PDB file of C-alpha atoms in Angstrom:
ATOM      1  CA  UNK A  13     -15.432  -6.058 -17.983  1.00 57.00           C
ATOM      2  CA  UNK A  14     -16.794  -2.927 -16.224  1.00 80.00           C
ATOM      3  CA  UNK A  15     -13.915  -0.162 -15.649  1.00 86.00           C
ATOM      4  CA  UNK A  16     -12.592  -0.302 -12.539  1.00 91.00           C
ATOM      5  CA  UNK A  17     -13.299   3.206  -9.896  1.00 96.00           C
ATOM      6  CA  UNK A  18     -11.070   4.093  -7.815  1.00 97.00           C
ATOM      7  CA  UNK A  19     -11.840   5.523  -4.834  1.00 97.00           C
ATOM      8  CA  UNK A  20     -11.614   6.490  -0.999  1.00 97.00           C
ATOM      9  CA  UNK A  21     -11.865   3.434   1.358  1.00 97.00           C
ATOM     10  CA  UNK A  22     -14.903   4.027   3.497  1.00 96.00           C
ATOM     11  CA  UNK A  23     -15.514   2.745   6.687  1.00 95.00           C
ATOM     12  CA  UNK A  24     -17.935   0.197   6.027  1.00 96.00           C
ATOM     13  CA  UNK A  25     -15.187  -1.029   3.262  1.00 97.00           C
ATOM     14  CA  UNK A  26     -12.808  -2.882   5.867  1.00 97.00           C
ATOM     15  CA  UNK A  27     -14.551  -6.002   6.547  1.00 97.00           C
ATOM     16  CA  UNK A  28     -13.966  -6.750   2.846  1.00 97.00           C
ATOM     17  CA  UNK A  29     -10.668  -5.123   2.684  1.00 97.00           C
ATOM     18  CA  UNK A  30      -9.223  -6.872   5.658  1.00 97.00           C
ATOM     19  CA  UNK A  31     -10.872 -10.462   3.766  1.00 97.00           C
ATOM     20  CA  UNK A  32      -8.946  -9.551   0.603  1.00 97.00           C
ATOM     21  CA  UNK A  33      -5.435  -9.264   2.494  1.00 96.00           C
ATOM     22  CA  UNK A  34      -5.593 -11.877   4.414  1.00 96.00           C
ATOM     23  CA  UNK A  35      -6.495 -13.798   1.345  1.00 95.00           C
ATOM     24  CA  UNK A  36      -3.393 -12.169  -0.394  1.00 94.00           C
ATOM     25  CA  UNK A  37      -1.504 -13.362   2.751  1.00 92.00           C
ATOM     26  CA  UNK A  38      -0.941  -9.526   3.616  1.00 93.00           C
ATOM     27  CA  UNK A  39      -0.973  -8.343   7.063  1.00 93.00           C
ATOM     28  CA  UNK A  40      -4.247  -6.705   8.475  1.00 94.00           C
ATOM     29  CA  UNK A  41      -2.464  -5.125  11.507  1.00 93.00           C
ATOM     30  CA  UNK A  42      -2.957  -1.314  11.409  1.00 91.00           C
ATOM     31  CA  UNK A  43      -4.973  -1.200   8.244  1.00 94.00           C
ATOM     32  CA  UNK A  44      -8.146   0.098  10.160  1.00 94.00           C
ATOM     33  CA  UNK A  45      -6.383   2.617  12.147  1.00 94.00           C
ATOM     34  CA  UNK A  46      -5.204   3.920   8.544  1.00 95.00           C
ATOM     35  CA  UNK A  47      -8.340   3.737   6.504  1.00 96.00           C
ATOM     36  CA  UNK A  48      -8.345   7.063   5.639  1.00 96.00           C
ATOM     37  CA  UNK A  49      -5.573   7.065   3.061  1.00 97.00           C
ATOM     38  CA  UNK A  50      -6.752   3.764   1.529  1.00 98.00           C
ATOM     39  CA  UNK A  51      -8.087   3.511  -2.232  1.00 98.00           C
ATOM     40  CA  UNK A  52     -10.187   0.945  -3.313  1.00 98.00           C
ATOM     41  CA  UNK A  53     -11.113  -0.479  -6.470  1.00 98.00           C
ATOM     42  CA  UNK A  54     -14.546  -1.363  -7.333  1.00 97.00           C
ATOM     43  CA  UNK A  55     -15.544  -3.233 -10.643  1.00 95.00           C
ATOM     44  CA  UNK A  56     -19.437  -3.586 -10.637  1.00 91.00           C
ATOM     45  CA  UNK A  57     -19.519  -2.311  -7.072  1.00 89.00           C
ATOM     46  CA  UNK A  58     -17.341  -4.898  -6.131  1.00 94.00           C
ATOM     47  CA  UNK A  59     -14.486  -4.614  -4.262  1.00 97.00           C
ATOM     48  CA  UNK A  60     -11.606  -5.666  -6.631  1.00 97.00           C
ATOM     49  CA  UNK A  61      -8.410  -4.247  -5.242  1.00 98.00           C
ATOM     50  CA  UNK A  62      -6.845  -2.090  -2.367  1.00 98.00           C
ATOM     51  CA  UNK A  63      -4.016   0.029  -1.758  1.00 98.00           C
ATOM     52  CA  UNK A  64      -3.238   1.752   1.584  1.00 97.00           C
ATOM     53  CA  UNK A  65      -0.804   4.693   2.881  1.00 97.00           C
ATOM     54  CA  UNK A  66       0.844   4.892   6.842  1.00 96.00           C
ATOM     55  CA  UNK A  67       1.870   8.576   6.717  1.00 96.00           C
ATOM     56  CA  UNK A  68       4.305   9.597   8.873  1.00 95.00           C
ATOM     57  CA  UNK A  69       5.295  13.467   8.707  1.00 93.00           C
ATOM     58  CA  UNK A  70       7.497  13.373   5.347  1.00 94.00           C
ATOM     59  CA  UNK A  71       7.627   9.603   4.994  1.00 95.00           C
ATOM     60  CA  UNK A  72       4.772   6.998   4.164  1.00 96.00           C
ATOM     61  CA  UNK A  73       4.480   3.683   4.297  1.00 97.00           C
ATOM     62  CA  UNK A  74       2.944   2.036   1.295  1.00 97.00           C
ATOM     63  CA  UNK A  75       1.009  -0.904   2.245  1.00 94.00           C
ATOM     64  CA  UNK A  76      -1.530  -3.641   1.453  1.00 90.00           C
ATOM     65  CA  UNK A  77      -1.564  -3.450  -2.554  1.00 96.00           C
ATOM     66  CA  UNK A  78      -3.373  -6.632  -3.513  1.00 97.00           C
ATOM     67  CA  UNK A  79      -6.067  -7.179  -6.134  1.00 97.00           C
ATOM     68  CA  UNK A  80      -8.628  -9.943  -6.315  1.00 97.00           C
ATOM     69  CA  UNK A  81      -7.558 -13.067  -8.602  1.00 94.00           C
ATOM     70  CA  UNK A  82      -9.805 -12.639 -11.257  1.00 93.00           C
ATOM     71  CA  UNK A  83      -9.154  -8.721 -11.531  1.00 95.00           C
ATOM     72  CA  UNK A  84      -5.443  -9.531 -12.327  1.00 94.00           C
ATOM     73  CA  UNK A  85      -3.394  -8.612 -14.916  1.00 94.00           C
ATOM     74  CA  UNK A  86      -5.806  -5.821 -15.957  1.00 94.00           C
ATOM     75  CA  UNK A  87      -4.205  -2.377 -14.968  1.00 94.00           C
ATOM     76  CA  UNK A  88      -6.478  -2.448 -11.206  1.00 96.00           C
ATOM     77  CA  UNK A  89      -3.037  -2.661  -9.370  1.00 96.00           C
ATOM     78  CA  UNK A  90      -1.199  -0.131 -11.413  1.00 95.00           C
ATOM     79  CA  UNK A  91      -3.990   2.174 -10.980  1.00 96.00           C
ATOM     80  CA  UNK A  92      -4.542   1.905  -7.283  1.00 98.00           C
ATOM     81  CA  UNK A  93      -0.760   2.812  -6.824  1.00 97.00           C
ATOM     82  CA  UNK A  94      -0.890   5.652  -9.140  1.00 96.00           C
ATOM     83  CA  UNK A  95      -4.040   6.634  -6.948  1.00 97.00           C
ATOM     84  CA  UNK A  96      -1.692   6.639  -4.034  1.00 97.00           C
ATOM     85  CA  UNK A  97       1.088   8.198  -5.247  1.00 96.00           C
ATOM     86  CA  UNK A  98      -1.185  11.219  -6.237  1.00 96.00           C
ATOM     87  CA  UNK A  99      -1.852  11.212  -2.681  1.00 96.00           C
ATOM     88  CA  UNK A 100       1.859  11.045  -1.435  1.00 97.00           C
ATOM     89  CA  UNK A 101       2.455  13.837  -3.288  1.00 96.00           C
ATOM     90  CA  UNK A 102      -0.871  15.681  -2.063  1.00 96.00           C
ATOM     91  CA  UNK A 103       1.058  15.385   1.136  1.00 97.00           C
ATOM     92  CA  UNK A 104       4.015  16.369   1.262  1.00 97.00           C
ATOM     93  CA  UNK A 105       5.169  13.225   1.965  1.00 97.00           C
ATOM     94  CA  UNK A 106       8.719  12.761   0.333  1.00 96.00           C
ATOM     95  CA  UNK A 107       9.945   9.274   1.185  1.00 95.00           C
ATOM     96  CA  UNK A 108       7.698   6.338   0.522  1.00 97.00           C
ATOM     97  CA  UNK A 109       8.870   3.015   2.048  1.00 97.00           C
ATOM     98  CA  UNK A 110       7.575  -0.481   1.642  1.00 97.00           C
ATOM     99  CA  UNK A 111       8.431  -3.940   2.602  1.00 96.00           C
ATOM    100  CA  UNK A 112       7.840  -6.568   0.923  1.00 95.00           C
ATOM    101  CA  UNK A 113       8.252 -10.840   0.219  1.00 92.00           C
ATOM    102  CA  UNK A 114       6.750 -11.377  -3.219  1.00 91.00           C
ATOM    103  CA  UNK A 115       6.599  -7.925  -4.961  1.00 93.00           C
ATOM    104  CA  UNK A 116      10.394  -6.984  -5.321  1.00 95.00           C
ATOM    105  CA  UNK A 117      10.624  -6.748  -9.514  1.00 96.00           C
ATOM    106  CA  UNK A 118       6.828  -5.037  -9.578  1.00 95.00           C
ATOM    107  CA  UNK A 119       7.985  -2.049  -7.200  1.00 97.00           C
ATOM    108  CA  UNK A 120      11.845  -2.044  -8.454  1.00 97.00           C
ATOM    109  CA  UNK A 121       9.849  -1.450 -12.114  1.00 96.00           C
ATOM    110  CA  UNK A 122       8.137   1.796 -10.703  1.00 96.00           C
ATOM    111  CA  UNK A 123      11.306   3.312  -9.090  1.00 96.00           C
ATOM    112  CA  UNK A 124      12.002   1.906  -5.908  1.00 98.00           C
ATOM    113  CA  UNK A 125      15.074   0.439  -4.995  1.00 97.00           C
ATOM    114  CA  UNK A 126      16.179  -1.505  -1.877  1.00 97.00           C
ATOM    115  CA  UNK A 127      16.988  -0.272   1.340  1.00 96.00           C
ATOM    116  CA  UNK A 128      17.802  -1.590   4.871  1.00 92.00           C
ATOM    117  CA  UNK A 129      15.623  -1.691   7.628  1.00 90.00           C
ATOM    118  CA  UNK A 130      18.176   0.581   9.781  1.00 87.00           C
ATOM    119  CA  UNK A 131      17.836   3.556   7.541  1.00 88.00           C
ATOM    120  CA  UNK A 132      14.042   3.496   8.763  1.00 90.00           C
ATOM    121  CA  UNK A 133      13.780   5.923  11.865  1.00 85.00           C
ATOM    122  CA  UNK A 134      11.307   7.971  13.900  1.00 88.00           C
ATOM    123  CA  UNK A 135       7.646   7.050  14.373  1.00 91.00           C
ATOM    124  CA  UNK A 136       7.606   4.975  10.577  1.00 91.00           C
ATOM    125  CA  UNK A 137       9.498   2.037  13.184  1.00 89.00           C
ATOM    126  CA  UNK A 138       6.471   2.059  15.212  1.00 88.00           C
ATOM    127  CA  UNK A 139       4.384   1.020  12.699  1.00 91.00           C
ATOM    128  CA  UNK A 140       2.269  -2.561  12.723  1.00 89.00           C
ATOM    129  CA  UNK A 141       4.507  -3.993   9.645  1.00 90.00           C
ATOM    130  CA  UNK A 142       7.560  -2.539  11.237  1.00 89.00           C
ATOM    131  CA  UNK A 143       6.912  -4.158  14.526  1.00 88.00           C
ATOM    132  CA  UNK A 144       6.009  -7.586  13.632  1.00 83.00           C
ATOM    133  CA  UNK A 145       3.187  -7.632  11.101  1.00 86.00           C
ATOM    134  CA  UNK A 146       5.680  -8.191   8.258  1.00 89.00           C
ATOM    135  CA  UNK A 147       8.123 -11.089   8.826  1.00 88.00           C
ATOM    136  CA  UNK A 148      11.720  -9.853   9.406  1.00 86.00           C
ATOM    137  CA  UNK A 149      12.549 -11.090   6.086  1.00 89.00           C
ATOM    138  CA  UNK A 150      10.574  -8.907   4.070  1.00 91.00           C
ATOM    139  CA  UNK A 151      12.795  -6.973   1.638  1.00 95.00           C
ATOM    140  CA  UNK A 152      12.822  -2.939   2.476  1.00 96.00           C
ATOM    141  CA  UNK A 153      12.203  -0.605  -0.193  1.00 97.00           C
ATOM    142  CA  UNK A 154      12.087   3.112  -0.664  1.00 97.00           C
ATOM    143  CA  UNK A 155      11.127   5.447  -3.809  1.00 97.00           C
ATOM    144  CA  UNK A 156      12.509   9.459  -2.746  1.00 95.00           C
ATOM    145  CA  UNK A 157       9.808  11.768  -4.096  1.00 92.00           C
TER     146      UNK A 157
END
């Protein structure tokens, strides 16, 4: 297998980024509005995984980790998030949230611990997964930076 690069999401990436969520039954709502803190990662020049940031003044909203099926289970996923938290921290952003239905014991692993939905305020509530995109039983997590 070719090593995976990691890199800035570029406009012309979101046809193929918005393919791979839906495919991952992840919500595409927002995701182009947000494009530019999204990571890719390419294996060959193909698109093999995606990670994405909502930043809101001091808190973020990690969203939209998924990796192709055949690129599983190779490092692509751990990689893209430790893409993104280089960028969290790049800035300034101190509380990264999340919500999610399958991923609870893969984001618990990396430091984030469960949270309700009412300790989310300010403009982060306004965003697409916030508002509807994510169903209303999608677990809330948070990692404090």
């Amino acid at each position: 297998m070719n090593a995976p690069v990691i890199e800035r999401a570029r406009p012309g990436d979101i046809g193929e980024i918005e393919e791979l969520l839906r495919g991952s039954g992840l919500p595409i709502e927002g995701a182009s509005a947000h494009l530019e803190h999204f990571f890719v990662a390419r294996v060959g020049g193909s698109l093999a995984g995606v990670v994405g940031l909502e930043q809101y003044g001091e808190e973020g909203l990690l969203r939209s980790l998924a990796v192709r099926e055949p690129h599983r289970s190779k490092g692509i996923g751990k990689n893209l998030y430790l893409r993104l938290v280089d960028e969290v921290r790049s800035l300034g952003i101190r509380r990264l949230i999340l919500l999610t239905t399958t991923a609870e014991a893969y984001f618990a692993a990396r430091g984030f611990r469960k949270t309700g939905r009412h300790t989310i305020t300010g403009a982060l509530q306004q965003s697409a997964e916030f508002k509807g995109a994510c169903p209303e039983s999608a677990l809330c997590m948070e990692l404090v930076l």
